[in-house]
XYZ file of C-alpha atoms in Angstrom:
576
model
C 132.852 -9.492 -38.549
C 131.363 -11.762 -41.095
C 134.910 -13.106 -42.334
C 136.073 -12.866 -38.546
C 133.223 -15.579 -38.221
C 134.305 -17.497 -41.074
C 130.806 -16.948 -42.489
C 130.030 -17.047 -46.633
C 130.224 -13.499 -48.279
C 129.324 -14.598 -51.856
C 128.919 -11.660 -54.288
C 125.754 -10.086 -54.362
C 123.256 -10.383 -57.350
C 121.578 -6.453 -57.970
C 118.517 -7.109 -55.846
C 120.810 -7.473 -53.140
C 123.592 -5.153 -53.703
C 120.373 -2.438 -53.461
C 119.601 -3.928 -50.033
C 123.145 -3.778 -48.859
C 123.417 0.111 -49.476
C 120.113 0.785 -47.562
C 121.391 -1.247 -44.874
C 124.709 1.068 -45.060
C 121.810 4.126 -44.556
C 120.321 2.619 -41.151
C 120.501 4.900 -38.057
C 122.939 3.377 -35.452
C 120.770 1.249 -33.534
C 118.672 -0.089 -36.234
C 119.469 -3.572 -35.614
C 119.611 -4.248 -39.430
C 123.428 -5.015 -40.186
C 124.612 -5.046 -43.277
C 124.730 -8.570 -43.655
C 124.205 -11.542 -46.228
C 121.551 -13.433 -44.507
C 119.440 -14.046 -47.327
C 122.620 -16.099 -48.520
C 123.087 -18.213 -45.612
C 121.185 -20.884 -43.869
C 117.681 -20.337 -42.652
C 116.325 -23.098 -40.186
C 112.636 -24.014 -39.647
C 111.874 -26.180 -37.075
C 111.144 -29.126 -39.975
C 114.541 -28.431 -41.401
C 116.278 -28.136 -38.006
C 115.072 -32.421 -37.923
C 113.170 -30.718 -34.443
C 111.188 -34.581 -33.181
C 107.281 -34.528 -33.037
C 106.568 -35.411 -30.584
C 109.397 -33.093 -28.915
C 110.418 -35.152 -25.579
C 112.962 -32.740 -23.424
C 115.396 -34.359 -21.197
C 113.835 -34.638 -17.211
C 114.362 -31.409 -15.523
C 113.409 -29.160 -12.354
C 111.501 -26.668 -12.411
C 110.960 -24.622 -15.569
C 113.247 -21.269 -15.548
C 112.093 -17.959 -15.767
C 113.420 -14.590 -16.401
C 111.568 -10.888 -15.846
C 112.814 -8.273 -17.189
C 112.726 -5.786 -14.220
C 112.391 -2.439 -15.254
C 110.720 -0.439 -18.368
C 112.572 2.656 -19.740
C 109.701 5.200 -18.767
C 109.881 4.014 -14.883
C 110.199 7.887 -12.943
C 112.689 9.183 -10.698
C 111.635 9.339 -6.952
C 109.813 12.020 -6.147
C 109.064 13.743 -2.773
C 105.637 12.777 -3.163
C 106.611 9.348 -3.640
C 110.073 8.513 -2.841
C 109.938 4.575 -3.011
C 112.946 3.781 -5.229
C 112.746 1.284 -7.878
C 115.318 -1.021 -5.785
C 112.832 -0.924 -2.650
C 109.771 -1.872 -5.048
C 111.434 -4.779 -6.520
C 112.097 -5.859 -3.515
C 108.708 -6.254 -2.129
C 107.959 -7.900 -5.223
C 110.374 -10.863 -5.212
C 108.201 -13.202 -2.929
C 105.180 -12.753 -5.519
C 107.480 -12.951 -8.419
C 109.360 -16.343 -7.123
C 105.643 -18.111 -6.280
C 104.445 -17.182 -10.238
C 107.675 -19.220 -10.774
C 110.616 -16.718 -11.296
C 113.931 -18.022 -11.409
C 116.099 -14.813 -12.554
C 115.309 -11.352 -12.290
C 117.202 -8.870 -14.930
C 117.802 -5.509 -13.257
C 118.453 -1.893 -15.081
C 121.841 -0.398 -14.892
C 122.806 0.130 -11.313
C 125.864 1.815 -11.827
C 126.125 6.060 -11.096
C 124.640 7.515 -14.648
C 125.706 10.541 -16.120
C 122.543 12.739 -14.677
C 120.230 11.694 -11.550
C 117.970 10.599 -13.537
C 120.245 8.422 -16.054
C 118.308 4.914 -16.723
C 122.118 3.639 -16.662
C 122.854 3.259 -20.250
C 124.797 6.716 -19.708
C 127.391 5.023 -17.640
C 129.568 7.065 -15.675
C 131.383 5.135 -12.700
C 131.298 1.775 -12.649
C 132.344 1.205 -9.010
C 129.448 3.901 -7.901
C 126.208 1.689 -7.090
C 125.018 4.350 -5.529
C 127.244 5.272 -2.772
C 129.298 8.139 -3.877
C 127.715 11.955 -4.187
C 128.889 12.176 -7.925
C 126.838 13.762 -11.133
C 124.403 15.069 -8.410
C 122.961 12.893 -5.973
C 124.152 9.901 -3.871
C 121.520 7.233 -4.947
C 120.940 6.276 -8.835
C 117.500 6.778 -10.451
C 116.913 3.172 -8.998
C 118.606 3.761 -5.434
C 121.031 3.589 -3.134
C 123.952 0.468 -2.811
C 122.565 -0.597 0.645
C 118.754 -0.933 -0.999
C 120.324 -2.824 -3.916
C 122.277 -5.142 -1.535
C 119.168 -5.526 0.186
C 117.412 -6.940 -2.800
C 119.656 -9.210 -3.685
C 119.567 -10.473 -0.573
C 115.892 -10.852 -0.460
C 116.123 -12.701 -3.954
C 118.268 -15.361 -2.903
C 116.231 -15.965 0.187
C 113.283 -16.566 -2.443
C 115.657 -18.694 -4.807
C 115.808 -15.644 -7.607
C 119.125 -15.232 -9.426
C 119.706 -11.173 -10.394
C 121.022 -10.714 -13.536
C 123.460 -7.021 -13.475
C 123.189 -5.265 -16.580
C 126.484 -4.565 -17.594
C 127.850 -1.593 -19.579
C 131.460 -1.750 -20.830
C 131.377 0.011 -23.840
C 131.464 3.675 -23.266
C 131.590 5.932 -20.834
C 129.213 9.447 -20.429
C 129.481 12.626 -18.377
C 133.390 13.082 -17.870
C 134.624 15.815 -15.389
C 137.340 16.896 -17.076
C 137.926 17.909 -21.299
C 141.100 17.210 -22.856
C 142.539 18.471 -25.910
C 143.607 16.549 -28.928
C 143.476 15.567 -32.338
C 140.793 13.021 -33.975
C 139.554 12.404 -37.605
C 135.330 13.782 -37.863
C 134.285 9.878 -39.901
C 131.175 9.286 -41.786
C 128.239 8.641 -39.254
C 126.628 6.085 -42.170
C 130.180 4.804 -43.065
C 132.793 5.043 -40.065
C 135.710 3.824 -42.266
C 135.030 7.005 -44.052
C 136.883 10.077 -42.723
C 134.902 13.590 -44.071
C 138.287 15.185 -43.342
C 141.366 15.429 -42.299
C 142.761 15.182 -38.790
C 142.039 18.591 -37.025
C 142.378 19.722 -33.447
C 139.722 18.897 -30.882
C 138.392 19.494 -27.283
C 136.912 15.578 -25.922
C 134.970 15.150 -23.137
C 137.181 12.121 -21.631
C 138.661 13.078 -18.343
C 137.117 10.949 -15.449
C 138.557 11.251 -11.902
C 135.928 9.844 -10.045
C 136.154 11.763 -7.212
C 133.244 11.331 -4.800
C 134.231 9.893 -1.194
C 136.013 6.585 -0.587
C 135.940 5.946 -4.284
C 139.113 5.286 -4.636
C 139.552 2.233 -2.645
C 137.883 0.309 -5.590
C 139.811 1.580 -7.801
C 142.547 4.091 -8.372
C 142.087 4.682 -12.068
C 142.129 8.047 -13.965
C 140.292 7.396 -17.541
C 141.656 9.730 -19.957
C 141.430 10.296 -23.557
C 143.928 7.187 -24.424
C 141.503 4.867 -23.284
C 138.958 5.640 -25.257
C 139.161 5.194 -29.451
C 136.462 7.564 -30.578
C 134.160 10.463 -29.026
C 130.630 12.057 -30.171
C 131.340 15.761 -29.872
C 133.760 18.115 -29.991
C 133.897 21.105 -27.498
C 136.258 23.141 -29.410
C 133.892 23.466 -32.476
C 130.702 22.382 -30.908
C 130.032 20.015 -33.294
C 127.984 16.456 -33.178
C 129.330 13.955 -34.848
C 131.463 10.529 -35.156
C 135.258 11.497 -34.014
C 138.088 8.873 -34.115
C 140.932 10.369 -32.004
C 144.375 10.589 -32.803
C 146.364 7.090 -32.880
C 143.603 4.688 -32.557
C 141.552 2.208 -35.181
C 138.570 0.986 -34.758
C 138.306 -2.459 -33.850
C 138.271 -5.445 -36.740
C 136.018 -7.723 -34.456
C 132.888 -5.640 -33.779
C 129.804 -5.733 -36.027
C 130.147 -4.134 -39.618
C 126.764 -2.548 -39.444
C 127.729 1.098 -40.462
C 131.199 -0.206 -42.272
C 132.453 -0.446 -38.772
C 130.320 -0.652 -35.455
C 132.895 -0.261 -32.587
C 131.524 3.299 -31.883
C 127.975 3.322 -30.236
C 127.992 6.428 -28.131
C 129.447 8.870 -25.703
C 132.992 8.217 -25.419
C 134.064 4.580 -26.618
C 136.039 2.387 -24.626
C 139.173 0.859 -26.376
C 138.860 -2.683 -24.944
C 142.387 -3.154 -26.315
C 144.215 -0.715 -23.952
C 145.923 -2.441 -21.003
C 145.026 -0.405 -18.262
C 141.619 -0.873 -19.730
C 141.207 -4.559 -19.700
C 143.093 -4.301 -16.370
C 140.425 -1.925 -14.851
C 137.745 -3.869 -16.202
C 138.471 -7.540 -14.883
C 139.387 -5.555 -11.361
C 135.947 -4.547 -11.492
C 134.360 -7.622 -12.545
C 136.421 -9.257 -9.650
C 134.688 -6.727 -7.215
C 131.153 -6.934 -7.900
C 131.395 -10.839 -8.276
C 133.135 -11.191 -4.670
C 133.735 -7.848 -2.700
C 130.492 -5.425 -3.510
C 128.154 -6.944 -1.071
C 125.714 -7.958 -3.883
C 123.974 -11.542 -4.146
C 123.933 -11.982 -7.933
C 123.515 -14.928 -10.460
C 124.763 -13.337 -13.249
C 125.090 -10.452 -15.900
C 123.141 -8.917 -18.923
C 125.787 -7.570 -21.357
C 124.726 -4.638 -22.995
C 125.506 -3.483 -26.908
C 128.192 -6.327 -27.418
C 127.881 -6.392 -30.763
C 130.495 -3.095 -30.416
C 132.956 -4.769 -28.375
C 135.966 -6.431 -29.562
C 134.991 -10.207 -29.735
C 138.448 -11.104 -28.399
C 138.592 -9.220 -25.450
C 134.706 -10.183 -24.512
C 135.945 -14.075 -25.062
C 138.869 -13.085 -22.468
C 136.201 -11.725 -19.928
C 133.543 -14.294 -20.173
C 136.398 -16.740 -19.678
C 137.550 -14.528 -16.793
C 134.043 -14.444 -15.373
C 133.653 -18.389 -15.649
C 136.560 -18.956 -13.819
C 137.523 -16.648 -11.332
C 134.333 -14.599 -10.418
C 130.886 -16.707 -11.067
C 131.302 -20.481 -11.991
C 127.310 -20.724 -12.428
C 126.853 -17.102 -13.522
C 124.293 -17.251 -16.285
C 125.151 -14.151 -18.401
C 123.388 -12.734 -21.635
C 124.108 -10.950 -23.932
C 122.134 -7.919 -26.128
C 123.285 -8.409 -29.836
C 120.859 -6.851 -31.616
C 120.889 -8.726 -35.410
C 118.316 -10.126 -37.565
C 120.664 -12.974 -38.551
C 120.483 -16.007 -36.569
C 122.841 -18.261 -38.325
C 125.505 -15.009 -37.594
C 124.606 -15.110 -33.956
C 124.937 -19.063 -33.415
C 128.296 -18.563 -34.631
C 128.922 -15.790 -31.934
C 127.630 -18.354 -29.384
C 129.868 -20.884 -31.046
C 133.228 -18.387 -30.850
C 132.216 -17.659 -27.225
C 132.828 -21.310 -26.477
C 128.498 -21.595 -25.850
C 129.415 -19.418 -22.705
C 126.902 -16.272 -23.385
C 123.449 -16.246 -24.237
C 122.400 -14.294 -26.553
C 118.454 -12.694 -27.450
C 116.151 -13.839 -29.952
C 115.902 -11.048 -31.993
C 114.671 -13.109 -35.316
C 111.489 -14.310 -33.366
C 110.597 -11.044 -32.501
C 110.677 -10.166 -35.881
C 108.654 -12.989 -36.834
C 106.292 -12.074 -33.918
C 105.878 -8.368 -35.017
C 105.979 -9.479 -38.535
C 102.750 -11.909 -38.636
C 101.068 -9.926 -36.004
C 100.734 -7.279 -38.036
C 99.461 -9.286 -40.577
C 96.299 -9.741 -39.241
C 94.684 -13.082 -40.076
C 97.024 -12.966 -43.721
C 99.973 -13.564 -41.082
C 101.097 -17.570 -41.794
C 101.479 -19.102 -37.896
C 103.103 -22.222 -39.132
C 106.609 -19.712 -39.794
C 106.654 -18.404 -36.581
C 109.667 -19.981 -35.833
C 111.047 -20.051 -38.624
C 114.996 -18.889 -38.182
C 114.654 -18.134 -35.034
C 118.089 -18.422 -32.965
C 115.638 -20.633 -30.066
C 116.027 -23.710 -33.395
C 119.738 -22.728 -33.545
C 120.872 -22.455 -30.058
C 118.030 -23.867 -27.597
C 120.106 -24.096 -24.553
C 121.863 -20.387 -25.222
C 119.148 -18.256 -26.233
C 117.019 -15.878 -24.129
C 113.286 -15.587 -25.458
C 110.956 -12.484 -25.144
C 108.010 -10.230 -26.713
C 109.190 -7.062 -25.974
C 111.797 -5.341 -24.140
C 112.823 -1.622 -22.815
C 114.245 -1.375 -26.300
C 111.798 -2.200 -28.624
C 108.831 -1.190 -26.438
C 106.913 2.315 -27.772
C 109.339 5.566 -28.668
C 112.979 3.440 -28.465
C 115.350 3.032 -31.130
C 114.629 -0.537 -31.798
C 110.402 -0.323 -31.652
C 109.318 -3.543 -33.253
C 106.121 -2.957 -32.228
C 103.509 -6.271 -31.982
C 99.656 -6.551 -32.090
C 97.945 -5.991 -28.923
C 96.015 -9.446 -29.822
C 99.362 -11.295 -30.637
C 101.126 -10.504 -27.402
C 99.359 -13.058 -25.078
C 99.831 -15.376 -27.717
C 103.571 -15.172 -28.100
C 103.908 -15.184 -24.722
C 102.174 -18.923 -24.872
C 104.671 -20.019 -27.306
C 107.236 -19.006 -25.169
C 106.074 -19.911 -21.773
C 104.521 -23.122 -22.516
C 106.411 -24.543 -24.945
C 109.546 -26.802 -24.900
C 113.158 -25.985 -26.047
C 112.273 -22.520 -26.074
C 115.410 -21.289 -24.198
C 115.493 -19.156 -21.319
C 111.489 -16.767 -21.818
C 111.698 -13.416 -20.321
C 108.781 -11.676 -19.071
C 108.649 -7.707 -19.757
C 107.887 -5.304 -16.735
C 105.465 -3.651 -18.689
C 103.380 -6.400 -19.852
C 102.971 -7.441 -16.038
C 102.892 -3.846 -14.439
C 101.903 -1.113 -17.230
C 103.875 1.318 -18.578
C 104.902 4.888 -18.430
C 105.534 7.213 -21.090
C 108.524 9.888 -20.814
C 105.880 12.682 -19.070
C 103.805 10.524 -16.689
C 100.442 11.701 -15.502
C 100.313 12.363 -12.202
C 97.847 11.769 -9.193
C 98.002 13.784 -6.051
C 102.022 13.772 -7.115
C 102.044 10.038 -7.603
C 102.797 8.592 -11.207
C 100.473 6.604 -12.866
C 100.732 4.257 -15.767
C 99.557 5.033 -18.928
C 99.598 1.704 -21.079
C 98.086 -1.154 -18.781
C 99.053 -4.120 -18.463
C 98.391 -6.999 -21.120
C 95.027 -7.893 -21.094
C 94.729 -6.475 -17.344
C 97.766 -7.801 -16.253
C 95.700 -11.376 -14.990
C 96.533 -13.376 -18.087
C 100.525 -13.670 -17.784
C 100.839 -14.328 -14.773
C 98.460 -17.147 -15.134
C 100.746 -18.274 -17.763
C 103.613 -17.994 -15.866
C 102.204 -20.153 -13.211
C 101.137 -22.669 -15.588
C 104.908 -22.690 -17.165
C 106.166 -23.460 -13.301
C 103.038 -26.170 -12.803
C 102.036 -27.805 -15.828
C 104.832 -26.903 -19.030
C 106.577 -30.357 -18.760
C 107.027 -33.616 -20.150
C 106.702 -35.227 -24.176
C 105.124 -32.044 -26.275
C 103.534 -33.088 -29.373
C 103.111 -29.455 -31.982
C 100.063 -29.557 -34.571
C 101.443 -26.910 -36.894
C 99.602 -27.502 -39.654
C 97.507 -24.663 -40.797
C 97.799 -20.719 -41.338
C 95.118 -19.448 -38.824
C 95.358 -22.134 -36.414
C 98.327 -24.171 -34.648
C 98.263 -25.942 -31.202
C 100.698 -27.973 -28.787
C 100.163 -30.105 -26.037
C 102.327 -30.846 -23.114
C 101.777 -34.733 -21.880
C 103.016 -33.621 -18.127
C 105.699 -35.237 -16.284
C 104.890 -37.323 -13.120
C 107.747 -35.371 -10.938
C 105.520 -31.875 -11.847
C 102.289 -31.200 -10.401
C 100.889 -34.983 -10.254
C 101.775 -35.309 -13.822
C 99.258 -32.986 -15.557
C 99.835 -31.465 -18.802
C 97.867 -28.581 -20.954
C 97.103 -28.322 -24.350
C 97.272 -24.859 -26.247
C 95.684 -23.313 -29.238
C 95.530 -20.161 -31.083
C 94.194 -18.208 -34.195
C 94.625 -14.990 -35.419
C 91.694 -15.515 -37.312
C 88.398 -13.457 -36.563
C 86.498 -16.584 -35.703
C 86.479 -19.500 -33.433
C 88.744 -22.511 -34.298
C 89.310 -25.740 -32.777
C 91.948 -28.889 -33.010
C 91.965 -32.730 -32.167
C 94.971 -33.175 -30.367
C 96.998 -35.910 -28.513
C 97.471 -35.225 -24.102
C 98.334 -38.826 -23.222
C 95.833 -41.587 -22.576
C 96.819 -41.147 -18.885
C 94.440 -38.368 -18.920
C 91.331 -40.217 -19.811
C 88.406 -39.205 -18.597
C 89.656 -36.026 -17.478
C 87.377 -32.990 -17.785
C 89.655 -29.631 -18.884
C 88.891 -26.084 -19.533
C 90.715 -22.781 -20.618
C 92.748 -21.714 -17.793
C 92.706 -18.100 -19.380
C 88.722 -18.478 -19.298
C 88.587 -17.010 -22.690
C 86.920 -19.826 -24.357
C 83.800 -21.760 -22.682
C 83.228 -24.926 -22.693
C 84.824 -28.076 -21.398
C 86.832 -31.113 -23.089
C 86.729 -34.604 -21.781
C 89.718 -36.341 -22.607
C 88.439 -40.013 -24.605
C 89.964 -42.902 -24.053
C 92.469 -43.082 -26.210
C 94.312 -39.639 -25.173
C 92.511 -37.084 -27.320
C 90.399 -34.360 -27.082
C 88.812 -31.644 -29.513
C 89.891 -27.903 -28.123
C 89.167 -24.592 -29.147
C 89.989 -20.992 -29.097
C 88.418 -17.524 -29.801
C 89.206 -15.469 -32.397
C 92.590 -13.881 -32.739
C 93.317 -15.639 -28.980
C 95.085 -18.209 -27.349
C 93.935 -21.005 -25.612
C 95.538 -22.897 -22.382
C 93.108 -25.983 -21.612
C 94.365 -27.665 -18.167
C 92.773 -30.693 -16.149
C 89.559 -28.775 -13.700
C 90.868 -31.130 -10.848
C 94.946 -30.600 -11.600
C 97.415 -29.830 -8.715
C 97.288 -26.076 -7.932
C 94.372 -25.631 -10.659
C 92.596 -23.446 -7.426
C 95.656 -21.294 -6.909
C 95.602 -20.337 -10.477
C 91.838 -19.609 -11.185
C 92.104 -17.366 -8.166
C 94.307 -15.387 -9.467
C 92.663 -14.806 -12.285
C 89.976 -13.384 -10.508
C 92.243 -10.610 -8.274
């Protein structure tokens, strides 16, 4: 993939050759390719030539993404049978007035169990309408309740993002036999043997009611390039099947990264690419479903050509203003603007480098250096196509990609994201607004509770979040200038909220901090305070636009005018 992207591969001195062959040792899922980023560019925001003060173009209101789920959320119960479409419904009113513009929703296709969070696709064209795998609904719940909250979030001006799984399929009906090649789970151009018989779990017939009218399809083992078991000897393992290659432009993580999981779909079959534009076609105009666009999940195994054929497709012929994202999980960021770049700037892709940086210095205590926390991060490489977050259902506690981040640091990243300029598209995780489950919930008179609570209450973010859709706008001047202790101020644009701005600081130092910094001498006389009522005090804005703020230890900061439009609606909040 790194020559498909016409990227440098110089040869590696020895300390790097050694980290190449760990990276060749990383699980699947790891995130850490076997790449040569240490050899490429790295961007700061000095070296990106990023302006100070930063002045964005004029704009609307600030966008917003939530992520709407968390991997631990429980099946419906007979105790309490609200499904997870039904509860995100009620919540869309509350979520648009904090200032949500697009709500990312799990897998809503039929799983491969009940219970299946999605990931385990089975049926495509089953949003829970078909009695297949067990049950009508999905974990989340049945097609009409999903119609119904789309429905509801366009009402409240909230574009739903469909998570979208194309690259394998889970739970066939049927097992076919064959031959395939058992290859080298660390290095899948590596076959342990030689091509021996096999029983594959790849026959789907989709057989549940009316199914059919979607589509008439009948996946069988020559759609598929590689499978994870074999029935015949009851083995685990990585299987390429008879006549098929992997493809040349996935990810090389693993020598080869077109096989994820499950049975992989070969995106270069005909009938495949055939199926899978027919189904595109339905969900974007015949499904019933009121959506804005698509999270792509695991792209980094799908052939790059045929995704640049289907995000074309998708432009076109199905959404027009479709925002669509895409999961590429890669600490490389120079790697993924070029992915942006070969996509013709038509996907999105995550920030996976800042949340490396975020776990990274957070962990670090007060040693952790502030000033780099953007350093490489793909928001300085591709501001308009990036999608910004903390933490996700992937890296949160117990998943394969944990990149776990200090309790202390997360209401401070989220400041950086929310607040700042040119920070791409932030996304807000379920969890760190609602709590969090673990896999065996405790229960309460049959009712599931959460285990991990919200960040700091739950009373914080969404403060921030309202301050992003009120205050985040206008000239932003950044005073990055020491380890412990950076700040930013936003000037405020008179289109927003009467013009007011905020200023923000924070320290992961363990003791109090302050900086002199620039708000605009149209705010003169103005009396501010923290918004997040962390810090006491108050700051009267001199004459010539400056003011001294300050900020707890290891905290963040949000000082906004005490007499600013819709400063009421937001200290109330805080006190629910």
């Amino acid at each position: 993939m790194t020559s498909f992207l016409n990227l440098p591969s110089p040869p590696l001195p020895p300390p790097l050759l050694t980290l190449q062959k760990a990276a060749t040792r990383q699980e699947p899922g790891s995130g850490y390719s076997t790449n040569l980023r240490p050899l490429r560019t790295r961007l700061t925001p000095a070296t990106a030539h990023l302006p100070n003060p930063f002045i964005p173009p004029p704009t609307t209101q600030n966008q917003l993404m939530i992520q709407g789920f968390e991997w631990y959320l429980p099946f419906p119960t007979k105790e309490n049978p609200t499904t997870h479409w039904q509860r995100l419904k009620s919540l869309v009113p509350f979520l648009s007035q904090l200032g949500t513009t697009h709500l990312w929703i799990p897998p809503a296709c039929k799983a491969s169990v009940p219970d299946g969070n999605g990931y385990d696709i089975y049926d495509l064209y089953d949003l829970g309408e078909f009695d297949q795998k067990g049950c009508t609904q999905t974990k989340w719940g049945t097609k009409q309740q999903l119609v119904d909250l789309t429905a509801t979030a366009k009402e409240n001006g909230v574009k739903i993002l469909f998570d979208t799984v194309l690259n394998h399929k889970a739970g066939a009906d049927i097992k076919e036999s064959t031959f395939a090649t058992k290859m080298d789970p660390k290095d899948r151009m590596k076959p342990l043997e030689e091509k021996r018989e096999v029983q594959v779990w790849t026959g789907f017939d989709f057989v549940g009611g009316k199914r059919e009218e979607y589509s008439g399809m009948k996946w069988r083992k020559e759609h598929f390039t590689g499978v994870d078991y074999d029935d015949l000897s009851k083995e685990n393992g990585v299987f390429k099947l008879e006549g098929k290659e992997w493809k040349d432009d996935v990810d090389e993580e693993l020598g080869n990264y077109d096989f994820l999981m499950f049975a992989d779909v070969d995106h270069g079959h005909a009938e495949v690419r055939e199926d899978l534009f027919r189904w595109i076609d339905w969900l974007g105009k015949e499904s019933g479903l009121n959506l804005g666009g698509l999270r792509m999940d695991a792209i980094k195994h799908y052939s790059f050509r045929f995704l640049k054929d289907f995000l074309m497709h998708v432009q076109v012929d199905v959404g027009k203003d479709w925002f669509i994202v895409g999961e590429y999980w890669r600490v490389d960021s120079e790697f993924l603007a070029r992915v942006i770049e070969y996509m013709d700037h038509r996907l999105s892709l995550f920030d996976v480098q800042l949340v490396h940086n975020f776990s990274e210095i957070s962990m670090m205590g007060e040693r952790g250096d502030l000033r780099k926390v953007l350093d490489d991060a793909l928001v300085v490489w591709k501001p308009e196509n990036v999608v910004t977050f903390v933490v996700n259902h992937d890296t949160q506690a117990g998943q394969s990609l944990e990149t776990p981040v200090a309790p202390f640091f997360i209401p401070i990243a989220y400041a950086l994201l929310l607040l700042r300029a040119n920070t791409g598209l932030p996304c807000v995780f379920w969890s760190d607004l609602f709590g969090s489950f673990t896999k065996y919930p405790n229960l309460d008179h049959g009712i599931p509770l959460p285990v991990v609570p919200p960040t700091s209450g739950g009373k914080v973010l969404p403060k921030m979040m309202l301050a992003r859709k009120l205050w985040a706008y206008g000239p932003q001047h950044d005073y990055f200038n020491c380890q412990n202790c950076v700040g930013f101020t936003r000037l405020g644009h008179p289109s927003q909220s009467g013009g007011n701005g905020l200023a923000v600081v924070i320290t992961n130092a363990w003791e109090y901090a302050s900086k002199k910094m620039f708000v605009g001498t149209q705010h003169a006389g103005e009396v501010w305070t923290d918004l997040l009522k962390w810090c006491p005090g108050q700051v009267v804005i001199d004459s010539e636009g400056w003011g001294v703020f300050s900020v707890g230890h290891q905290s963040v900061s949000v000082w906004v005018n005490i007499n600013a439009q819709g400063r009421g609606i937001v200290d109330v909040l805080g006190l629910q």
